[in-house]
mmCIF file of N, CA and C in Angstrom:
data_model
loop_
_atom_site.group_PDB
_atom_site.id
_atom_site.type_symbol
_atom_site.label_atom_id
_atom_site.label_comp_id
_atom_site.label_asym_id
_atom_site.label_seq_id
_atom_site.Cartn_x
_atom_site.Cartn_y
_atom_site.Cartn_z
ATOM 1 N N MET F 123 96.339 122.069 126.664
ATOM 2 C CA MET F 123 97.200 120.927 126.368
ATOM 3 C C MET F 123 98.570 121.456 125.947
ATOM 4 N N THR F 124 99.597 120.975 126.573
ATOM 5 C CA THR F 124 100.937 121.430 126.240
ATOM 6 C C THR F 124 101.385 120.821 124.916
ATOM 7 N N LYS F 125 102.425 121.436 124.340
ATOM 8 C CA LYS F 125 102.945 120.919 123.077
ATOM 9 C C LYS F 125 103.317 119.445 123.198
ATOM 10 N N HIS F 126 104.070 119.104 124.247
ATOM 11 C CA HIS F 126 104.515 117.715 124.406
ATOM 12 C C HIS F 126 103.323 116.769 124.495
ATOM 13 N N ARG F 127 102.304 117.195 125.190
ATOM 14 C CA ARG F 127 101.143 116.334 125.380
ATOM 15 C C ARG F 127 100.408 116.085 124.072
ATOM 16 N N ILE F 128 100.271 117.090 123.222
ATOM 17 C CA ILE F 128 99.595 116.876 121.937
ATOM 18 C C ILE F 128 100.422 115.949 121.056
ATOM 19 N N TYR F 129 101.726 116.044 121.123
ATOM 20 C CA TYR F 129 102.576 115.191 120.295
ATOM 21 C C TYR F 129 102.409 113.727 120.655
ATOM 22 N N THR F 130 102.208 113.433 121.936
ATOM 23 C CA THR F 130 102.088 112.050 122.384
ATOM 24 C C THR F 130 100.632 111.578 122.431
ATOM 25 N N THR F 131 99.711 112.459 122.131
ATOM 26 C CA THR F 131 98.302 112.090 122.040
ATOM 27 C C THR F 131 98.109 111.273 120.770
ATOM 28 N N SER F 132 97.288 110.245 120.851
ATOM 29 C CA SER F 132 97.075 109.446 119.645
ATOM 30 C C SER F 132 96.220 110.221 118.655
ATOM 31 N N PHE F 133 96.590 110.086 117.394
ATOM 32 C CA PHE F 133 95.808 110.705 116.326
ATOM 33 C C PHE F 133 94.375 110.182 116.376
ATOM 34 N N ALA F 134 94.224 108.893 116.654
ATOM 35 C CA ALA F 134 92.900 108.270 116.697
ATOM 36 C C ALA F 134 91.999 108.891 117.758
ATOM 37 N N SER F 135 92.574 109.414 118.834
ATOM 38 C CA SER F 135 91.746 110.013 119.886
ATOM 39 C C SER F 135 91.231 111.397 119.496
ATOM 40 N N VAL F 136 91.900 112.059 118.569
ATOM 41 C CA VAL F 136 91.485 113.395 118.130
ATOM 42 C C VAL F 136 90.619 113.312 116.869
ATOM 43 N N TYR F 137 90.862 112.298 116.060
ATOM 44 C CA TYR F 137 90.148 112.124 114.795
ATOM 45 C C TYR F 137 88.621 112.216 114.942
ATOM 46 N N PRO F 138 87.999 111.578 115.944
ATOM 47 C CA PRO F 138 86.534 111.706 116.067
ATOM 48 C C PRO F 138 86.067 113.148 116.257
ATOM 49 N N HIS F 139 86.910 113.983 116.836
ATOM 50 C CA HIS F 139 86.562 115.394 117.009
ATOM 51 C C HIS F 139 86.560 116.114 115.660
ATOM 52 N N TYR F 140 87.517 115.748 114.792
ATOM 53 C CA TYR F 140 87.526 116.309 113.435
ATOM 54 C C TYR F 140 86.249 115.920 112.698
ATOM 55 N N VAL F 141 85.889 114.656 112.790
ATOM 56 C CA VAL F 141 84.690 114.156 112.109
ATOM 57 C C VAL F 141 83.434 114.813 112.687
ATOM 58 N N ALA F 142 83.354 114.909 113.999
ATOM 59 C CA ALA F 142 82.184 115.516 114.639
ATOM 60 C C ALA F 142 82.031 116.975 114.227
ATOM 61 N N LYS F 143 83.137 117.687 114.158
ATOM 62 C CA LYS F 143 83.098 119.093 113.759
ATOM 63 C C LYS F 143 82.558 119.214 112.334
ATOM 64 N N ALA F 144 83.008 118.343 111.455
ATOM 65 C CA ALA F 144 82.550 118.370 110.064
ATOM 66 C C ALA F 144 81.072 117.975 109.972
ATOM 67 N N GLU F 145 80.705 116.893 110.654
ATOM 68 C CA GLU F 145 79.323 116.400 110.580
ATOM 69 C C GLU F 145 78.334 117.389 111.177
ATOM 70 N N LYS F 146 78.752 118.103 112.202
ATOM 71 C CA LYS F 146 77.890 119.109 112.824
ATOM 72 C C LYS F 146 77.484 120.177 111.803
ATOM 73 N N LYS F 147 78.335 120.386 110.804
ATOM 74 C CA LYS F 147 78.076 121.395 109.774
ATOM 75 C C LYS F 147 77.624 120.772 108.448
ATOM 76 N N GLY F 148 77.195 119.491 108.507
ATOM 77 C CA GLY F 148 76.639 118.858 107.327
ATOM 78 C C GLY F 148 77.646 118.220 106.390
ATOM 79 N N HIS F 149 78.860 117.999 106.868
ATOM 80 C CA HIS F 149 79.885 117.357 106.051
ATOM 81 C C HIS F 149 80.099 115.921 106.526
ATOM 82 N N THR F 150 80.980 115.198 105.856
ATOM 83 C CA THR F 150 81.090 113.767 106.113
ATOM 84 C C THR F 150 82.484 113.346 106.568
ATOM 85 N N LYS F 151 82.527 112.137 107.132
ATOM 86 C CA LYS F 151 83.784 111.501 107.489
ATOM 87 C C LYS F 151 84.637 111.330 106.235
ATOM 88 N N ALA F 152 84.009 110.999 105.122
ATOM 89 C CA ALA F 152 84.742 110.815 103.865
ATOM 90 C C ALA F 152 85.466 112.096 103.455
ATOM 91 N N GLU F 153 84.850 113.241 103.682
ATOM 92 C CA GLU F 153 85.505 114.514 103.355
ATOM 93 C C GLU F 153 86.685 114.770 104.292
ATOM 94 N N VAL F 154 86.520 114.447 105.566
ATOM 95 C CA VAL F 154 87.624 114.587 106.524
ATOM 96 C C VAL F 154 88.783 113.698 106.089
ATOM 97 N N ASP F 155 88.478 112.453 105.740
ATOM 98 C CA ASP F 155 89.520 111.522 105.298
ATOM 99 C C ASP F 155 90.211 112.024 104.031
ATOM 100 N N GLU F 156 89.445 112.581 103.109
ATOM 101 C CA GLU F 156 90.037 113.115 101.879
ATOM 102 C C GLU F 156 91.038 114.226 102.189
ATOM 103 N N ILE F 157 90.683 115.092 103.108
ATOM 104 C CA ILE F 157 91.575 116.176 103.520
ATOM 105 C C ILE F 157 92.855 115.611 104.137
ATOM 106 N N ILE F 158 92.702 114.643 105.030
ATOM 107 C CA ILE F 158 93.873 114.057 105.694
ATOM 108 C C ILE F 158 94.771 113.360 104.671
ATOM 109 N N ARG F 159 94.157 112.621 103.744
ATOM 110 C CA ARG F 159 94.949 111.938 102.713
ATOM 111 C C ARG F 159 95.664 112.942 101.819
ATOM 112 N N TRP F 160 94.994 114.035 101.468
ATOM 113 C CA TRP F 160 95.611 115.084 100.644
ATOM 114 C C TRP F 160 96.824 115.672 101.366
ATOM 115 N N LEU F 161 96.667 115.952 102.642
ATOM 116 C CA LEU F 161 97.735 116.578 103.418
ATOM 117 C C LEU F 161 98.935 115.651 103.607
ATOM 118 N N THR F 162 98.674 114.378 103.872
ATOM 119 C CA THR F 162 99.736 113.460 104.315
ATOM 120 C C THR F 162 100.229 112.463 103.268
ATOM 121 N N GLY F 163 99.404 112.191 102.272
ATOM 122 C CA GLY F 163 99.768 111.173 101.288
ATOM 123 C C GLY F 163 99.412 109.756 101.708
ATOM 124 N N TYR F 164 98.781 109.594 102.871
ATOM 125 C CA TYR F 164 98.341 108.265 103.275
ATOM 126 C C TYR F 164 97.252 107.764 102.325
ATOM 127 N N THR F 165 97.241 106.456 102.067
ATOM 128 C CA THR F 165 96.085 105.829 101.430
ATOM 129 C C THR F 165 95.035 105.651 102.521
ATOM 130 N N GLN F 166 93.809 105.351 102.142
ATOM 131 C CA GLN F 166 92.775 105.129 103.163
ATOM 132 C C GLN F 166 93.155 103.947 104.048
ATOM 133 N N LYS F 167 93.698 102.912 103.452
ATOM 134 C CA LYS F 167 94.097 101.720 104.219
ATOM 135 C C LYS F 167 95.179 102.067 105.244
ATOM 136 N N LYS F 168 96.170 102.849 104.835
ATOM 137 C CA LYS F 168 97.255 103.232 105.758
ATOM 138 C C LYS F 168 96.746 104.192 106.831
ATOM 139 N N LEU F 169 95.833 105.086 106.451
ATOM 140 C CA LEU F 169 95.242 106.004 107.419
ATOM 141 C C LEU F 169 94.476 105.210 108.477
ATOM 142 N N ASP F 170 93.668 104.258 108.028
ATOM 143 C CA ASP F 170 92.927 103.410 108.967
ATOM 144 C C ASP F 170 93.887 102.634 109.870
ATOM 145 N N SER F 171 94.997 102.174 109.307
ATOM 146 C CA SER F 171 95.994 101.438 110.084
ATOM 147 C C SER F 171 96.614 102.312 111.166
ATOM 148 N N GLN F 172 96.920 103.558 110.822
ATOM 149 C CA GLN F 172 97.496 104.480 111.812
ATOM 150 C C GLN F 172 96.519 104.695 112.963
ATOM 151 N N MET F 173 95.235 104.793 112.641
ATOM 152 C CA MET F 173 94.238 104.982 113.694
ATOM 153 C C MET F 173 94.097 103.712 114.537
ATOM 154 N N PHE F 174 94.107 102.556 113.888
ATOM 155 C CA PHE F 174 94.003 101.283 114.600
ATOM 156 C C PHE F 174 95.170 101.123 115.578
ATOM 157 N N LYS F 175 96.367 101.530 115.143
ATOM 158 C CA LYS F 175 97.563 101.412 115.994
ATOM 159 C C LYS F 175 97.620 102.495 117.075
ATOM 160 N N LYS F 176 96.692 103.458 117.004
ATOM 161 C CA LYS F 176 96.681 104.584 117.957
ATOM 162 C C LYS F 176 98.010 105.340 117.943
ATOM 163 N N THR F 177 98.483 105.564 116.732
ATOM 164 C CA THR F 177 99.739 106.277 116.517
ATOM 165 C C THR F 177 99.644 107.694 117.075
ATOM 166 N N ASP F 178 100.703 108.140 117.747
ATOM 167 C CA ASP F 178 100.710 109.519 118.263
ATOM 168 C C ASP F 178 100.931 110.496 117.101
ATOM 169 N N PHE F 179 100.633 111.768 117.348
ATOM 170 C CA PHE F 179 100.745 112.780 116.298
ATOM 171 C C PHE F 179 102.154 112.867 115.725
ATOM 172 N N GLU F 180 103.154 112.774 116.594
ATOM 173 C CA GLU F 180 104.531 112.881 116.125
ATOM 174 C C GLU F 180 104.835 111.774 115.110
ATOM 175 N N THR F 181 104.476 110.558 115.439
ATOM 176 C CA THR F 181 104.707 109.426 114.544
ATOM 177 C C THR F 181 103.810 109.513 113.312
ATOM 178 N N PHE F 182 102.571 109.917 113.505
ATOM 179 C CA PHE F 182 101.622 110.042 112.394
ATOM 180 C C PHE F 182 102.191 110.927 111.286
ATOM 181 N N PHE F 183 102.710 112.075 111.662
ATOM 182 C CA PHE F 183 103.267 112.977 110.643
ATOM 183 C C PHE F 183 104.649 112.518 110.180
ATOM 184 N N ALA F 184 105.443 111.944 111.064
ATOM 185 C CA ALA F 184 106.771 111.462 110.668
ATOM 186 C C ALA F 184 106.671 110.332 109.648
ATOM 187 N N GLU F 185 105.651 109.505 109.768
ATOM 188 C CA GLU F 185 105.481 108.375 108.860
ATOM 189 C C GLU F 185 104.628 108.699 107.637
ATOM 190 N N ALA F 186 104.149 109.927 107.549
ATOM 191 C CA ALA F 186 103.319 110.312 106.397
ATOM 192 C C ALA F 186 104.124 110.103 105.112
ATOM 193 N N PRO F 187 103.554 109.382 104.154
ATOM 194 C CA PRO F 187 104.313 109.022 102.958
ATOM 195 C C PRO F 187 104.680 110.189 102.048
ATOM 196 N N ASN F 188 103.838 111.222 102.025
ATOM 197 C CA ASN F 188 104.095 112.300 101.066
ATOM 198 C C ASN F 188 103.362 113.563 101.498
ATOM 199 N N MET F 189 103.986 114.320 102.388
ATOM 200 C CA MET F 189 103.344 115.559 102.824
ATOM 201 C C MET F 189 103.181 116.470 101.606
ATOM 202 N N ASN F 190 101.966 116.949 101.425
ATOM 203 C CA ASN F 190 101.644 117.729 100.234
ATOM 204 C C ASN F 190 102.392 119.061 100.238
ATOM 205 N N PRO F 191 103.172 119.336 99.193
ATOM 206 C CA PRO F 191 103.913 120.599 99.162
ATOM 207 C C PRO F 191 102.991 121.829 99.111
ATOM 208 N N SER F 192 101.770 121.634 98.655
ATOM 209 C CA SER F 192 100.819 122.753 98.599
ATOM 210 C C SER F 192 100.319 123.168 99.979
ATOM 211 N N ARG F 193 100.675 122.413 101.012
ATOM 212 C CA ARG F 193 100.252 122.799 102.367
ATOM 213 C C ARG F 193 100.848 124.152 102.755
ATOM 214 N N ALA F 194 101.930 124.546 102.103
ATOM 215 C CA ALA F 194 102.520 125.862 102.387
ATOM 216 C C ALA F 194 101.569 126.996 101.996
ATOM 217 N N LEU F 195 100.550 126.675 101.197
ATOM 218 C CA LEU F 195 99.556 127.681 100.801
ATOM 219 C C LEU F 195 98.477 127.868 101.863
ATOM 220 N N ILE F 196 98.490 127.039 102.900
ATOM 221 C CA ILE F 196 97.493 127.139 103.960
ATOM 222 C C ILE F 196 97.870 128.311 104.860
ATOM 223 N N THR F 197 96.961 129.250 104.969
ATOM 224 C CA THR F 197 97.198 130.424 105.818
ATOM 225 C C THR F 197 95.951 130.677 106.653
ATOM 226 N N GLY F 198 96.119 131.461 107.670
ATOM 227 C CA GLY F 198 94.984 131.831 108.505
ATOM 228 C C GLY F 198 95.260 131.556 109.968
ATOM 229 N N VAL F 199 94.229 131.770 110.755
ATOM 230 C CA VAL F 199 94.365 131.690 112.210
ATOM 231 C C VAL F 199 93.643 130.464 112.753
ATOM 232 N N VAL F 200 94.331 129.733 113.623
ATOM 233 C CA VAL F 200 93.749 128.619 114.377
ATOM 234 C C VAL F 200 94.162 128.822 115.822
ATOM 235 N N CYS F 201 93.203 128.807 116.707
ATOM 236 C CA CYS F 201 93.476 128.990 118.145
ATOM 237 C C CYS F 201 94.271 130.276 118.399
ATOM 238 N N GLY F 202 93.962 131.307 117.643
ATOM 239 C CA GLY F 202 94.603 132.599 117.830
ATOM 240 C C GLY F 202 96.013 132.710 117.282
ATOM 241 N N VAL F 203 96.461 131.703 116.542
ATOM 242 C CA VAL F 203 97.827 131.695 116.007
ATOM 243 C C VAL F 203 97.771 131.557 114.490
ATOM 244 N N ARG F 204 98.545 132.369 113.790
ATOM 245 C CA ARG F 204 98.622 132.259 112.331
ATOM 246 C C ARG F 204 99.417 131.005 111.980
ATOM 247 N N VAL F 205 98.798 130.084 111.243
ATOM 248 C CA VAL F 205 99.445 128.803 110.956
ATOM 249 C C VAL F 205 100.736 128.972 110.165
ATOM 250 N N GLU F 206 100.786 129.959 109.295
ATOM 251 C CA GLU F 206 101.988 130.164 108.487
ATOM 252 C C GLU F 206 103.165 130.690 109.310
ATOM 253 N N ASN F 207 102.911 131.142 110.534
ATOM 254 C CA ASN F 207 103.975 131.673 111.386
ATOM 255 C C ASN F 207 104.427 130.707 112.478
ATOM 256 N N VAL F 208 103.828 129.532 112.545
ATOM 257 C CA VAL F 208 104.211 128.549 113.560
ATOM 258 C C VAL F 208 105.617 128.053 113.214
ATOM 259 N N GLU F 209 106.537 128.209 114.141
ATOM 260 C CA GLU F 209 107.939 127.886 113.873
ATOM 261 C C GLU F 209 108.282 126.421 114.082
ATOM 262 N N GLU F 210 107.633 125.773 115.025
ATOM 263 C CA GLU F 210 107.935 124.373 115.317
ATOM 264 C C GLU F 210 107.279 123.507 114.241
ATOM 265 N N PRO F 211 108.060 122.744 113.474
ATOM 266 C CA PRO F 211 107.521 122.013 112.313
ATOM 267 C C PRO F 211 106.352 121.068 112.613
ATOM 268 N N LEU F 212 106.436 120.275 113.674
ATOM 269 C CA LEU F 212 105.345 119.352 113.969
ATOM 270 C C LEU F 212 104.074 120.109 114.351
ATOM 271 N N MET F 213 104.216 121.126 115.169
ATOM 272 C CA MET F 213 103.043 121.907 115.557
ATOM 273 C C MET F 213 102.424 122.576 114.326
ATOM 274 N N GLN F 214 103.250 123.001 113.383
ATOM 275 C CA GLN F 214 102.714 123.603 112.170
ATOM 276 C C GLN F 214 101.899 122.585 111.375
ATOM 277 N N GLU F 215 102.379 121.338 111.278
ATOM 278 C CA GLU F 215 101.621 120.307 110.559
ATOM 279 C C GLU F 215 100.269 120.073 111.239
ATOM 280 N N ILE F 216 100.261 120.024 112.559
ATOM 281 C CA ILE F 216 99.016 119.836 113.308
ATOM 282 C C ILE F 216 98.075 121.002 113.045
ATOM 283 N N ARG F 217 98.606 122.205 113.062
ATOM 284 C CA ARG F 217 97.778 123.400 112.826
ATOM 285 C C ARG F 217 97.276 123.462 111.382
ATOM 286 N N TYR F 218 98.086 123.004 110.432
ATOM 287 C CA TYR F 218 97.599 122.919 109.045
ATOM 288 C C TYR F 218 96.355 122.040 108.992
ATOM 289 N N LEU F 219 96.423 120.879 109.621
ATOM 290 C CA LEU F 219 95.276 119.974 109.616
ATOM 291 C C LEU F 219 94.081 120.616 110.310
ATOM 292 N N ASP F 220 94.310 121.245 111.446
ATOM 293 C CA ASP F 220 93.227 121.941 112.149
ATOM 294 C C ASP F 220 92.571 122.977 111.242
ATOM 295 N N LYS F 221 93.384 123.732 110.540
ATOM 296 C CA LYS F 221 92.867 124.787 109.668
ATOM 297 C C LYS F 221 92.035 124.206 108.530
ATOM 298 N N LEU F 222 92.501 123.107 107.937
ATOM 299 C CA LEU F 222 91.750 122.483 106.842
ATOM 300 C C LEU F 222 90.392 121.983 107.332
ATOM 301 N N ILE F 223 90.353 121.396 108.519
ATOM 302 C CA ILE F 223 89.079 120.922 109.073
ATOM 303 C C ILE F 223 88.173 122.114 109.387
ATOM 304 N N ASP F 224 88.741 123.201 109.894
ATOM 305 C CA ASP F 224 87.955 124.421 110.130
ATOM 306 C C ASP F 224 87.340 124.928 108.826
ATOM 307 N N GLU F 225 88.135 124.926 107.764
ATOM 308 C CA GLU F 225 87.631 125.396 106.470
ATOM 309 C C GLU F 225 86.475 124.530 105.984
ATOM 310 N N LEU F 226 86.577 123.220 106.166
ATOM 311 C CA LEU F 226 85.489 122.319 105.788
ATOM 312 C C LEU F 226 84.237 122.648 106.601
ATOM 313 N N ALA F 227 84.404 122.795 107.907
ATOM 314 C CA ALA F 227 83.271 123.082 108.782
ATOM 315 C C ALA F 227 82.617 124.421 108.450
ATOM 316 N N LYS F 228 83.394 125.336 107.913
ATOM 317 C CA LYS F 228 82.854 126.651 107.556
ATOM 318 C C LYS F 228 82.236 126.668 106.157
ATOM 319 N N GLY F 229 82.239 125.503 105.488
ATOM 320 C CA GLY F 229 81.567 125.394 104.206
ATOM 321 C C GLY F 229 82.391 125.755 102.988
ATOM 322 N N LYS F 230 83.683 125.872 103.151
ATOM 323 C CA LYS F 230 84.550 126.165 102.007
ATOM 324 C C LYS F 230 84.520 124.984 101.050
ATOM 325 N N ALA F 231 84.551 125.246 99.760
ATOM 326 C CA ALA F 231 84.524 124.191 98.748
ATOM 327 C C ALA F 231 85.782 123.336 98.837
ATOM 328 N N MET F 232 85.620 122.036 98.613
ATOM 329 C CA MET F 232 86.744 121.106 98.714
ATOM 330 C C MET F 232 87.896 121.491 97.815
ATOM 331 N N GLU F 233 87.624 121.937 96.587
ATOM 332 C CA GLU F 233 88.738 122.293 95.691
ATOM 333 C C GLU F 233 89.544 123.463 96.265
ATOM 334 N N LYS F 234 88.907 124.338 97.006
ATOM 335 C CA LYS F 234 89.650 125.444 97.644
ATOM 336 C C LYS F 234 90.400 124.938 98.877
ATOM 337 N N ILE F 235 89.768 124.055 99.644
ATOM 338 C CA ILE F 235 90.432 123.474 100.815
ATOM 339 C C ILE F 235 91.684 122.731 100.374
ATOM 340 N N LEU F 236 91.586 121.990 99.271
ATOM 341 C CA LEU F 236 92.702 121.195 98.781
ATOM 342 C C LEU F 236 93.639 122.004 97.869
ATOM 343 N N ARG F 237 93.449 123.300 97.886
ATOM 344 C CA ARG F 237 94.329 124.245 97.175
ATOM 345 C C ARG F 237 94.505 123.881 95.700
ATOM 346 N N GLN F 238 93.367 123.579 95.038
ATOM 347 C CA GLN F 238 93.408 123.225 93.616
ATOM 348 C C GLN F 238 93.035 124.406 92.754
#
């Protein structure tokens, strides 16, 4: 998938994959939602609204009420790329989310995932 294509892909179309990845490893949709809310500052109601509207990734992150400043502490590799080295801001936000979901699926404790 090219960069442009992921940006115009609806968040709602990818969200079930995040949930499936977590559930496959014994985690829940609620944990996925908690991670997304921590990262973006969305309330659950606003997050559900973004999914209902089928908002694309670019808009999803642009409209995020309060991107968590602690996201800069997210490091590691996703799809062979170090997330802290991604130069394009939107792609970095997407990779941060991917990394957090990977950490959940790998059994990392929520307080560590949420950088507490």
